[in-house]
Coordinates of C-alpha atoms and ligand atoms in Angstrom, one line a residue:
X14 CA 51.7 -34.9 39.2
X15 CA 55.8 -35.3 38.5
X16 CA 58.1 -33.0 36.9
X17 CA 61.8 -33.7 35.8
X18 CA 63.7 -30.5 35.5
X19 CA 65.6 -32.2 32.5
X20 CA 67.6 -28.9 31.0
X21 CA 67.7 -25.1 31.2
X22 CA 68.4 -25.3 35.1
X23 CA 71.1 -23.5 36.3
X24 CA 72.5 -22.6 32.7
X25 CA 70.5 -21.0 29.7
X26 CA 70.6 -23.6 27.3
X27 CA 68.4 -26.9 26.9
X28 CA 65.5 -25.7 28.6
X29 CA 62.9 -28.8 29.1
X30 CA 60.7 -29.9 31.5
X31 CA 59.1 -33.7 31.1
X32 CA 55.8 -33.9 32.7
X33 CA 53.9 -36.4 34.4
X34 CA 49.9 -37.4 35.1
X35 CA 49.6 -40.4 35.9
X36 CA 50.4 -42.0 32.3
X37 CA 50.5 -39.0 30.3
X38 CA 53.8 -37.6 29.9
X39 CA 54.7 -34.9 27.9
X40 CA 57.7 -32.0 27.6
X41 CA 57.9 -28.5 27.9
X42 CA 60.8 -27.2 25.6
X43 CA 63.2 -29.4 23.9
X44 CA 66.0 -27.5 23.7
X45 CA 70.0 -28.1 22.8
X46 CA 72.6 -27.1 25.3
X47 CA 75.4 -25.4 24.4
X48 CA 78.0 -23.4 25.2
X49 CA 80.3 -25.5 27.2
X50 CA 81.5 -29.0 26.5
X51 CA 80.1 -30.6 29.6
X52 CA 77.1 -29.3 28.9
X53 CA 76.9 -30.4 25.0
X54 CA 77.4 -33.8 26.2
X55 CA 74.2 -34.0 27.7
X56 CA 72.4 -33.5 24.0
X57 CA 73.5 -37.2 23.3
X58 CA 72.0 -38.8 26.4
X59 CA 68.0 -38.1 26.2
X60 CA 67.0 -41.5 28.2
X61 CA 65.4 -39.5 30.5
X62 CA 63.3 -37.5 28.3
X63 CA 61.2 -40.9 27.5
X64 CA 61.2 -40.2 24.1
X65 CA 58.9 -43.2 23.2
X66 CA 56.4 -42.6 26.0
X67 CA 55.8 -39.2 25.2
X68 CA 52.3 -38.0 23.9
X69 CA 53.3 -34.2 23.1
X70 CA 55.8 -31.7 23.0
X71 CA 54.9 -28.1 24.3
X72 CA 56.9 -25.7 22.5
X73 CA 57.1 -22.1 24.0
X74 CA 59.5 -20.8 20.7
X75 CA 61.7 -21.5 17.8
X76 CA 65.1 -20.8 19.3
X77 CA 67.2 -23.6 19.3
X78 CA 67.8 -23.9 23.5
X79 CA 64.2 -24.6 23.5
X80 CA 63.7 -26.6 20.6
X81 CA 67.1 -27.9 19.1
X82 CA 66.7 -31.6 20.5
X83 CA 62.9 -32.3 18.7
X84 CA 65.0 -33.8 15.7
X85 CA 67.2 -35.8 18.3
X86 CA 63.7 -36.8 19.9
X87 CA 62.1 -38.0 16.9
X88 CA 65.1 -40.1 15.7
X89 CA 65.2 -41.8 19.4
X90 CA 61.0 -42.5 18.6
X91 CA 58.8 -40.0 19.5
X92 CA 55.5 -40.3 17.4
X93 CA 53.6 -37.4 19.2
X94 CA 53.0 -33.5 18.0
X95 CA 55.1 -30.5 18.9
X96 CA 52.0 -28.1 19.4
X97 CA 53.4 -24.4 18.9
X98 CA 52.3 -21.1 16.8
X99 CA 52.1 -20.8 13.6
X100 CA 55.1 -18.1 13.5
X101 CA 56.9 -20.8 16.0
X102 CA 57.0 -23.5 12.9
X103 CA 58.2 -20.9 10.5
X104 CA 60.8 -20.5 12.2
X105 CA 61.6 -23.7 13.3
X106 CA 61.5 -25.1 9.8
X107 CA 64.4 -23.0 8.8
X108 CA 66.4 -22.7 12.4
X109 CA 66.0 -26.9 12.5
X110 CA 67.3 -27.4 9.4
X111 CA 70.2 -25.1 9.8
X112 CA 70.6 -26.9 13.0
X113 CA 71.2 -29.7 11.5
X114 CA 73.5 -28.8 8.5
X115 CA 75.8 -27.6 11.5
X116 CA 75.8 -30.6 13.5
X117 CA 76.8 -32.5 10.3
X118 CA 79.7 -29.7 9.4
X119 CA 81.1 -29.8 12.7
X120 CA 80.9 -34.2 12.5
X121 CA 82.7 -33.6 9.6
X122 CA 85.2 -31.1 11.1
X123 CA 85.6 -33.5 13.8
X124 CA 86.0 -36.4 11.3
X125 CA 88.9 -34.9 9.4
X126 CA 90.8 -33.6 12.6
X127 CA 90.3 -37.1 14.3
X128 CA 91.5 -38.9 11.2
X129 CA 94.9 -37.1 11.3
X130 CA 94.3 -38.1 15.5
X131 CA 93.7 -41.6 15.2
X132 CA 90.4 -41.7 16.6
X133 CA 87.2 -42.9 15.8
X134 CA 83.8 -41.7 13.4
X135 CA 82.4 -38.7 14.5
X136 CA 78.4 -39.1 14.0
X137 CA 76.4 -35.6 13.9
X138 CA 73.6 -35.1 16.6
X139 CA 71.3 -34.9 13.7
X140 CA 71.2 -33.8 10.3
X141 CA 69.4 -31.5 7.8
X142 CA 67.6 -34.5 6.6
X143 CA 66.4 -35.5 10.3
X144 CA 65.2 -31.7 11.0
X145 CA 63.3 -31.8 7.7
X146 CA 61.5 -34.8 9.0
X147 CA 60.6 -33.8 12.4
X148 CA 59.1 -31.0 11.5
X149 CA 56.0 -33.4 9.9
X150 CA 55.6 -34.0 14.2
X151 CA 54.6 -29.9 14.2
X152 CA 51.1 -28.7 14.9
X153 CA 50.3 -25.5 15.3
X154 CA 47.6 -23.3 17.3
X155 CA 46.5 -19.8 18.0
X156 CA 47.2 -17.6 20.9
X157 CA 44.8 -17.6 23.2
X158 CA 42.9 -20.4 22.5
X159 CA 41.9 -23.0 25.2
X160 CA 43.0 -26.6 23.8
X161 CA 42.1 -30.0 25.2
X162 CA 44.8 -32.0 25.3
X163 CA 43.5 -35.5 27.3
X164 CA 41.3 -36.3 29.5
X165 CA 41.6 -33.6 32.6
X166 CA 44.4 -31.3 30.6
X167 CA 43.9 -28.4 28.6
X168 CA 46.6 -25.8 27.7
X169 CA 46.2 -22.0 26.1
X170 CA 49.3 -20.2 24.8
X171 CA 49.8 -16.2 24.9
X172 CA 52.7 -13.8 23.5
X173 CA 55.5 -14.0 25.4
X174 CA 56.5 -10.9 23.3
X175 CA 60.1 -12.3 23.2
X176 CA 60.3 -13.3 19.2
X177 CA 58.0 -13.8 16.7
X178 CA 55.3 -16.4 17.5
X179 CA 57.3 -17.5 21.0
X180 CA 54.5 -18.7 23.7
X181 CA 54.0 -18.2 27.4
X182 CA 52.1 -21.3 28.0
X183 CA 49.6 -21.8 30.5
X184 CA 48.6 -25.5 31.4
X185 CA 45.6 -26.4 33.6
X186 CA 45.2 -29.9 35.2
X187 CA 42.4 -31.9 37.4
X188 CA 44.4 -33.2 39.9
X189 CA 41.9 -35.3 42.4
X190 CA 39.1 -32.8 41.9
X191 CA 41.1 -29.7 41.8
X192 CA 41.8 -27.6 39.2
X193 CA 45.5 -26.9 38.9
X194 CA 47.8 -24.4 36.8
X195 CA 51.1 -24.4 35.7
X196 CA 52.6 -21.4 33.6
X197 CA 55.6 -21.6 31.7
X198 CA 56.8 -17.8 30.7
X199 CA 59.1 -19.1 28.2
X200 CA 61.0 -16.8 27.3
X201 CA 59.9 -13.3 28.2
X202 CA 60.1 -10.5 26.0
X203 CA 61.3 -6.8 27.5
X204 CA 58.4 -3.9 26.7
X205 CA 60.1 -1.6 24.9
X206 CA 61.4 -4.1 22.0
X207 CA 60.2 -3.0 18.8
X208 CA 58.1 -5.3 16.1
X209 CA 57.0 -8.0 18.6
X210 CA 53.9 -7.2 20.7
X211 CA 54.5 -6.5 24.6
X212 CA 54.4 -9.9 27.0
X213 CA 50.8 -10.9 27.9
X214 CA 50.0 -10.3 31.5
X215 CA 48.9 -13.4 33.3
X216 CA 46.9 -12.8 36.5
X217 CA 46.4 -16.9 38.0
X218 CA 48.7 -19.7 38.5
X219 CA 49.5 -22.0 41.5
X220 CA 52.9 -23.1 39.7
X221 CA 55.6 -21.1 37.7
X222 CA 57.9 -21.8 35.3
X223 CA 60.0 -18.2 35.1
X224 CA 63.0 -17.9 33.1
X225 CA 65.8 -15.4 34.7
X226 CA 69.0 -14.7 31.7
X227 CA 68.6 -11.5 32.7
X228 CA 67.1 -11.6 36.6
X229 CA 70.1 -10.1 38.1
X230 CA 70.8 -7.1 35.5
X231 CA 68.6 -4.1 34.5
X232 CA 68.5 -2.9 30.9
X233 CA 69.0 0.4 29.8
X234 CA 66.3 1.9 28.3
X235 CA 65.6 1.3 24.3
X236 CA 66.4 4.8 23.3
X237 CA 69.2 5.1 25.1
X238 CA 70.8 2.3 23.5
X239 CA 69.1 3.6 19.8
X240 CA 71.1 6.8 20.9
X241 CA 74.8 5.2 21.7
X242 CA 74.9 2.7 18.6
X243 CA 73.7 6.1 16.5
X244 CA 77.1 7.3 17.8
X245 CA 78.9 4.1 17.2
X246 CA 78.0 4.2 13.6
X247 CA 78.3 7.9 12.9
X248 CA 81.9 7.5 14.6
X249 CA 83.2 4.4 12.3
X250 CA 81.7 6.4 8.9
X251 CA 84.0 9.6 10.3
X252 CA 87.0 7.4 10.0
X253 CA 85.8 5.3 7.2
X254 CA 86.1 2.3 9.6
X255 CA 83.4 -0.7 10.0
X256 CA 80.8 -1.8 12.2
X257 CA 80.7 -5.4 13.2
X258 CA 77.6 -6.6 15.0
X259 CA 77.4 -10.2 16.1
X260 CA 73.1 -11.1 16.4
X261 CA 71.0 -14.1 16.7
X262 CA 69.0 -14.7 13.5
X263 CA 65.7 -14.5 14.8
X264 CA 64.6 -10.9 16.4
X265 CA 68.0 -9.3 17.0
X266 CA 69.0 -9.1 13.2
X267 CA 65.3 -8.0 12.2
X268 CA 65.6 -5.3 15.2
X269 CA 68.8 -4.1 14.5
X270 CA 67.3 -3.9 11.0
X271 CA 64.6 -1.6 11.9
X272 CA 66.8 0.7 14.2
X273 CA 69.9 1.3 11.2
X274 CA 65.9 2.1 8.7
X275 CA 65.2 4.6 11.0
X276 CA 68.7 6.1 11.3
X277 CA 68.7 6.0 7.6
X278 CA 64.8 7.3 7.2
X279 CA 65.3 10.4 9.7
X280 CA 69.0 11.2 7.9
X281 CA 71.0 10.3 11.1
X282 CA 73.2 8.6 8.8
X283 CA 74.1 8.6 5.3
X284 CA 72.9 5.3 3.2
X285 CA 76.0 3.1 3.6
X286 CA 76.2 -0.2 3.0
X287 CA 74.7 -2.7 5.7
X288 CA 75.5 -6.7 5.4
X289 CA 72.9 -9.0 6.5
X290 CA 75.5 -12.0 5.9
X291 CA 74.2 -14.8 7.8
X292 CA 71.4 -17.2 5.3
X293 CA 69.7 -18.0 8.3
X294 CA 68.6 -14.0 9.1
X295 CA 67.8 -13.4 5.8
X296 CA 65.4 -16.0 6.1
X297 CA 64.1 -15.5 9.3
X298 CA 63.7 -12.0 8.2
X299 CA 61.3 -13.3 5.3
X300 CA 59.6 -15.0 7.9
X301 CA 59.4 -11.8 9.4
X302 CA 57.4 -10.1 6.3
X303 CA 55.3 -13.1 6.2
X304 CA 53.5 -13.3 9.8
X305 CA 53.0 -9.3 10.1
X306 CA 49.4 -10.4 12.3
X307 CA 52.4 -11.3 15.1
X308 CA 53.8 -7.2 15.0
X309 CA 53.3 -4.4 17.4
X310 CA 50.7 -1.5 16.7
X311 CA 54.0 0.7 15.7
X312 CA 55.3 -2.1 13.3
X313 CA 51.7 -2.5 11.8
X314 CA 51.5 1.2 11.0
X315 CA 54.9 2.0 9.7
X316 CA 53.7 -0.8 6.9
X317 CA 50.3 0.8 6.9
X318 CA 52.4 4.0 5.9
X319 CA 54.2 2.1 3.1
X320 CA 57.2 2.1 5.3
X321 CA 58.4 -1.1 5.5
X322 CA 60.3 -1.9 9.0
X323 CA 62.5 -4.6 7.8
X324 CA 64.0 -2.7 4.8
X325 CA 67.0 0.0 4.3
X326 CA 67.9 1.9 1.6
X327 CA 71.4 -0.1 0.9
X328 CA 70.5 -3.5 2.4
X329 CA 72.4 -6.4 0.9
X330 CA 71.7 -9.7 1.4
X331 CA 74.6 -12.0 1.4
X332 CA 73.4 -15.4 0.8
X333 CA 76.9 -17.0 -0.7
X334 CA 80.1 -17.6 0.7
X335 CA 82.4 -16.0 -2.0
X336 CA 80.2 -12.5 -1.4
X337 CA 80.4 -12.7 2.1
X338 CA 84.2 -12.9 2.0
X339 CA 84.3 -10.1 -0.5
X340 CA 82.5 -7.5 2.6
X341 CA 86.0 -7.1 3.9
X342 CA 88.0 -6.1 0.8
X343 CA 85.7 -2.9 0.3
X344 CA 87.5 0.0 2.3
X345 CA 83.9 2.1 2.7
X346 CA 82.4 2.5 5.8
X347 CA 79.7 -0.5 6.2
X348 CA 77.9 -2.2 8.8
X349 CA 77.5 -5.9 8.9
X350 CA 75.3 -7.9 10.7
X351 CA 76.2 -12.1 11.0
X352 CA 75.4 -14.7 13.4
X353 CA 76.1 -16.5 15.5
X354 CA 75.1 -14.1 17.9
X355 CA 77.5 -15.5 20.7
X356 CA 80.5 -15.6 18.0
X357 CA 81.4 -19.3 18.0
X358 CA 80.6 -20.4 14.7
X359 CA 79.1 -19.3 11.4
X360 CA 80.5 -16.5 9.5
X361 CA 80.5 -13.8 12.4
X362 CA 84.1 -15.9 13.1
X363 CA 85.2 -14.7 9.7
X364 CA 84.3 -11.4 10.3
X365 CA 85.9 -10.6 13.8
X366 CA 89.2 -12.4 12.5
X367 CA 89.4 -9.5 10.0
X368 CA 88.0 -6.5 12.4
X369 CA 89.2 -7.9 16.4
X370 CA 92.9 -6.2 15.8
X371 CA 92.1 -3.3 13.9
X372 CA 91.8 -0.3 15.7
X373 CA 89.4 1.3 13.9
X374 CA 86.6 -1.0 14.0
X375 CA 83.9 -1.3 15.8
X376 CA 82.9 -4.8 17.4
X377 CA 78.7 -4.1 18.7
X378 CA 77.6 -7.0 21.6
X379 CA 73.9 -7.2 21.6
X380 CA 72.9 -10.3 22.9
X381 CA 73.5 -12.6 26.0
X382 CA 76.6 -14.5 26.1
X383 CA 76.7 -17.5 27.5
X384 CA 80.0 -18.7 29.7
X385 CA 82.8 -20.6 27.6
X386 CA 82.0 -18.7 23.9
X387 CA 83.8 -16.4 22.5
X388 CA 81.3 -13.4 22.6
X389 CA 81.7 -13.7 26.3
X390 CA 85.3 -13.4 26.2
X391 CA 85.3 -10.4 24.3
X392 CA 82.3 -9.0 26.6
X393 CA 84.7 -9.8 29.7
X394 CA 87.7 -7.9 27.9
X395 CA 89.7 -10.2 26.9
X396 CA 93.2 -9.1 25.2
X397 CA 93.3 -12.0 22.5
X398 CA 90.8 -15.0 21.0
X399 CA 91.0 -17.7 19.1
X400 CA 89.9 -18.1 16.1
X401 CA 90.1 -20.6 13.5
X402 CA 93.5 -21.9 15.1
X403 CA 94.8 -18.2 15.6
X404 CA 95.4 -16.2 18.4
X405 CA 93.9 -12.8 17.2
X406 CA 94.7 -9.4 19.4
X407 CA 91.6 -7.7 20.5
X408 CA 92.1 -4.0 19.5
X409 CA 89.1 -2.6 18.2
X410 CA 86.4 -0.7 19.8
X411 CA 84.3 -3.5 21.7
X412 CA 80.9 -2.2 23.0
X413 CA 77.7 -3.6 24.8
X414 CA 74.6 -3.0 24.3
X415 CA 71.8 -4.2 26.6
X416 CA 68.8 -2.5 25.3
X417 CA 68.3 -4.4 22.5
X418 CA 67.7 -7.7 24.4
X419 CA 65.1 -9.9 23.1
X420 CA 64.7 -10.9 27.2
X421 CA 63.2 -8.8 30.1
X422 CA 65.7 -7.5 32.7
X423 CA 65.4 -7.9 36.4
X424 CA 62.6 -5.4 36.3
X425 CA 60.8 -6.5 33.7
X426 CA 60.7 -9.6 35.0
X427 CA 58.9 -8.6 38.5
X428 CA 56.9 -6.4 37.0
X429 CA 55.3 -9.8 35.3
X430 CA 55.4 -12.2 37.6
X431 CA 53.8 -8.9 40.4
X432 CA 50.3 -9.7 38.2
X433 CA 50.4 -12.8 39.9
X434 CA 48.0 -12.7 42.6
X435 CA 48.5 -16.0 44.4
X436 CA 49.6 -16.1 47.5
X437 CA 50.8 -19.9 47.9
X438 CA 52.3 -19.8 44.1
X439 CA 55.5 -22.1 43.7
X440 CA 58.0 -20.4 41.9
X441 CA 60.7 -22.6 40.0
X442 CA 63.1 -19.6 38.7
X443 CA 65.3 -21.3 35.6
X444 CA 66.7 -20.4 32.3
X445 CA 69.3 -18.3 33.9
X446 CA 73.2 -19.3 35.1
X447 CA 73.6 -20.5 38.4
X448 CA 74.2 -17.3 40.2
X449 CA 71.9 -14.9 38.3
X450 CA 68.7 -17.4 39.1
X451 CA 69.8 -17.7 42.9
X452 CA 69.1 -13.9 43.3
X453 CA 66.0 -13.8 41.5
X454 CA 64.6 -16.6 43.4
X455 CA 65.5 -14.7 46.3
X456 CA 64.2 -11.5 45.3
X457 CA 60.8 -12.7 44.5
X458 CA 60.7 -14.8 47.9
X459 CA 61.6 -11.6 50.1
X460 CA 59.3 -9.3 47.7
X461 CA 56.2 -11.4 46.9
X462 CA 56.5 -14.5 49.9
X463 CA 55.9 -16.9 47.0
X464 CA 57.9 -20.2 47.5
X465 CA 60.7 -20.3 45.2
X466 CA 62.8 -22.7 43.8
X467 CA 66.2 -22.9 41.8
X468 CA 65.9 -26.3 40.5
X469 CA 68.9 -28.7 39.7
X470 CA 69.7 -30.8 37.0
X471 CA 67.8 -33.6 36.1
X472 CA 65.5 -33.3 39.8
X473 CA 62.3 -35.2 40.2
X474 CA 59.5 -33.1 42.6
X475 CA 55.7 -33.8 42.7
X476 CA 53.5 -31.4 42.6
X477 CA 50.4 -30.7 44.4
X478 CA 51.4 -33.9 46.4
X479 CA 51.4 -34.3 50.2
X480 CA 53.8 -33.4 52.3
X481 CA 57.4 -31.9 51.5
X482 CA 58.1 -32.0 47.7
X483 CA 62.1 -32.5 47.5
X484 CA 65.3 -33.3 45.7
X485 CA 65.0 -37.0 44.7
X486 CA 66.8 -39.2 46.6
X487 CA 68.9 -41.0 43.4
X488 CA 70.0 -37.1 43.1
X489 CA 71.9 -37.2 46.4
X490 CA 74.4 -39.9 46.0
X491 CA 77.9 -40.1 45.7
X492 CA 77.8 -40.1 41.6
X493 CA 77.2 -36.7 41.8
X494 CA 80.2 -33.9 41.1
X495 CA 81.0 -32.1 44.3
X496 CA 80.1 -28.9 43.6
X497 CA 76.6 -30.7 43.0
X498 CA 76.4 -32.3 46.2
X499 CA 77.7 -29.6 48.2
X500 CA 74.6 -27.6 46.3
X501 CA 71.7 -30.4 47.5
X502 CA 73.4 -30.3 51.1
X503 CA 73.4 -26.8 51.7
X504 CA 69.6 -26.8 50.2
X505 CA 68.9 -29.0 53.1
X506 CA 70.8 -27.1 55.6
X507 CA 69.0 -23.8 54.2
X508 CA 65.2 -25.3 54.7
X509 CA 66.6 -27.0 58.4
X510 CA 67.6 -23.6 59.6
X511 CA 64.9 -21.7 57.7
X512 CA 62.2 -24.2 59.6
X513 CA 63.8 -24.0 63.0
X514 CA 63.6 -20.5 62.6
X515 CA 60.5 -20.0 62.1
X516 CA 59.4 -22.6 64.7
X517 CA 61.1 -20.6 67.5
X518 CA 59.5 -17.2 66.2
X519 CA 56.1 -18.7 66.2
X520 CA 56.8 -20.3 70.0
X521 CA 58.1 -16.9 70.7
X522 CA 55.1 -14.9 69.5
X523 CA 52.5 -17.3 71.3
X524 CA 54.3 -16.2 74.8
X525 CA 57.0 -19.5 74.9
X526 CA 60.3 -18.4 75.9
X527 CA 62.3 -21.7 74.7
X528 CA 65.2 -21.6 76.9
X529 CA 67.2 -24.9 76.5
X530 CA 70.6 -25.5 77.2
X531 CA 71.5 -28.4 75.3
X532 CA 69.9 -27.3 72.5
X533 CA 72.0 -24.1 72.5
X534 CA 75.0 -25.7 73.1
X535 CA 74.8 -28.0 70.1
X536 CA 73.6 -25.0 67.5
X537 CA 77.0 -23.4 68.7
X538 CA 79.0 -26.0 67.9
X539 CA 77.1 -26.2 64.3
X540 CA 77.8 -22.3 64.0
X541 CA 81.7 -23.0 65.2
X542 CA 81.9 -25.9 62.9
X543 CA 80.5 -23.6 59.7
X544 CA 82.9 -21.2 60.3
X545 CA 86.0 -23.4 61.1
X546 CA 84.9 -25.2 57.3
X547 CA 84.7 -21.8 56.0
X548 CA 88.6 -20.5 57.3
X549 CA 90.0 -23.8 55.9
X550 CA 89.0 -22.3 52.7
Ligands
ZN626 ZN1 64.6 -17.4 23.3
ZN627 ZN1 66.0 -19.3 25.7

């Protein structure tokens, strides 16, 4: 078998994997990148991802770094299915779409600023109508049950308890007589969120797919956090001042929802007006109320009780774009929720323009920020942002809150992959940045001794091949960036010196004292050589 680590390595965004068996091919995620420029020019060069030659798509969830390319796919030819959940094309039908009515504002945005430029038509990635017709390609399945796929393949997907109806999936293959499988954890939920069900345990596996955003940070606990935005809120209604919180459509709006109902339900806080302005939330929220078989036991019995989770006394939807700039001319206290949950674009922007300086206000980070957006900047303390052409002084109360993450921390995500009881599994740790995967990879390789990987961009391995599996040779040529190539070589240099190692503590143990001059002499001048590179620095 072949894999081609085509996105979500080494960065968060564009997670997908093409697969190969002998013929077959298929993906794993199809998601956007974003985020960063470089990045976002990778979205318009798929050649890789075979588009034609595809049979399936394998969807683990409905956030757009997973599945933001499908309508990019199908417009470049591929007539296969994008087998998910049920919950997964809910989602997908309304998080597509609005994909695609952004890519077509922002070629229009381009359009009119390159007019004035000189330059030449702006075309969107895709649009509304493309999303609308991809989503015919969608087929959906059940957890946990075992589907054949082709001849020799079969695939079963569980809750990853991340959002509604995302998928760990778990892939079996016959590969020369030998049954094989490969797990993808998707994304993977954290235990203590509320509404979605905990992340389903999986015990076998010989290879792993693990995602990492959070593999290098630990979470404080739920009610911790509960506890600090409690304060955050009852702080802004003593001073009449408003709360701003910045949340991706899908989960984080619907938790937030539920924690500010039970502030309001228990009399923490008086009813005050709370904002859901963001048309995508509202109608992932409906979403929401229509796949309760995908809630937790506590979600299930609050609605049992007549208590519905996703309601508040004072809720206003904000569907328009007249009443959603109208939120910021009422003085009251008031809370408003708006995506994008990384702040750079949708009507969040129009909101921090009004709240960033004042300050009074409170500014509430929930989610991960990617590098390069604005939500990072502001999580990084930054003094003064940009928006909408305008340098705007940051002066309001900026907080971050971890514990509402829709992703596992670093102990969550052991925890999970400890069930694993194979000793020779092959770990490929991805859908974290560069740094944050390295020390997750190394973690797990000290803790568990499984072989772990952090995989670059656009590198071919085989699996379950003969011999060494490696970095493709087309991926060490000169085309590469630097930083890239200085990457693969020190990769080498890791597994050269990792190997010798090992070969002189096996000699050693077996009573062979290797004493060799030469050989000593030239790893000295290799050490000197590393450290003169290093001072030049
Ligand atoms: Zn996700
Ligand atoms: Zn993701």
């Amino acid at each position: 078998m072949r894999v081609e680590f085509l996105g979500g390595v080494r960065t968060v965004t564009g997670s997908a994997t093409l697969l190969e068996k002998g013929s077959l091919k298929w993906l794993v995620d199809c998601g956007m990148f974003q985020g960063n420029k470089e990045y976002e020019k990778r979205n318009w060069n798929l050649q890789s991802y075979q588009a034609k030659k595809l049979s399936f798509i394998l969807l683990t969830h409905a956030h757009i770094d997973h599945s933001g390319l499908i309508p990019r796919l199908v417009e470049e030819g591929f007539r296969g299915k994008v087998i998910c959940t049920k919950a997964t094309l809910d989602l997908c039908e309304v998080m597509l779409q609005d994909s695609g009515h952004i890519q077509e504002m922002e070629a229009e945005w381009q359009n009119r600023k390159g007019k004035r430029a000189g330059k030449g038509e702006a075309i969107p990635l895709y649009t509304r109508e493309d999303a609308e017709k991809s989503l015919r390609s969608f087929q959906t399945i059940h957890y946990d049950e075992m589907i054949p796929l082709a001849d020799g393949l079969k695939v079963r997907f569980q809750d990853a308890g991340h959002i509604l109806g995302s998928a760990i999936i778990e892939i079996w293959v016959d590969e020369a007589g030998d049954q094989k499988k490969i797990i993808f954890s998707g994304d993977l939920g954290s235990s203590d969120q509320p509404i979605v069900r905990d992340p389903s345990i999986v015990e076998e596996g010989d290879v792993l797919w693990l995602e990492s955003t959070y593999g290098n940070r630990l979470h404080k606990t739920r009610e911790e956090t509960v506890q600090e935005l409690l304060k955050i809120v009852q702080e802004a209604i003593a001073h009449q001042a408003k709360v701003v919180i910045p949340a991706f459509a899908v989960e984080r709006t619907q938790n937030i929802i539920y924690t500010l109902g039970q502030f309001i339900r228990k009399g923490s806080i008086p009813q005050i007006p709370v904002y859901i302005d963001s048309p995508l939330a509202i109608s992932a929220t409906e979403i929401f109320k229509r796949n309760p078989d995908c809630f937790d036991q506590e979600t299930k019995d609050l609605l049992m009780g007549g208590d519905n989770p996703l309601e508040i006394p004072g809720i206003l939807y904000t569907r328009a774009t007249e009443e959603s700039k109208a939120i910021n001319e009422d003085p009251r206290s008031a809370i408003i929720i708006s995506a994008s949950g990384m702040c750079d674009s949708g009507r969040i922007k129009h909101h921090l323009k009004h709240h960033l300086w004042r300050e009074e206000s409170h500014i509430v980070i929930i989610g991960y920020q990617a590098e390069g957006t604005i939500g990072r900047r502001l999580v990084d303390g930054a003094s003064t942002v940009r928006l909408f052409g305008e340098e705007i002084a940051v002066k309001a109360h900026i907080h971050t809150l971890g514990g509402f993450s829709a992703h596992a921390d670093q102990k969550g995500l052991l925890d999970w992959i400890s069930h694993i009881r194979r000793p020779q599994l092959e770990v490929f740790v991805n859908h974290g940045e560069e740094k944050v995967s390295t020390e997750l990879s190394q973690l797990i390789s000290e803790r568990f001794h499984f072989k772990t990987t952090v995989p670059q961009w656009r590198e071919k391995r085989v699996l379950f091949g003969d011999g060494e599996t490696g970095v493709s040779e087309e991926r060490v040529g000169k085309e590469l960036p630097p930083e890239e190539s200085f990457s693969v070589l020190f990769r080498h240099l890791d597994r050269a010196y990792k190997r010798l190692r090992r070969k002189l503590k096996r000699e050693k143990k077996r009573g062979v004292e290797i004493y060799d001059s030469g050989w000593l002499k030239e790893l000295e001048e290799v050490s000197k050589k590393l450290e003169e590179l290093e001072s030049e620095l």
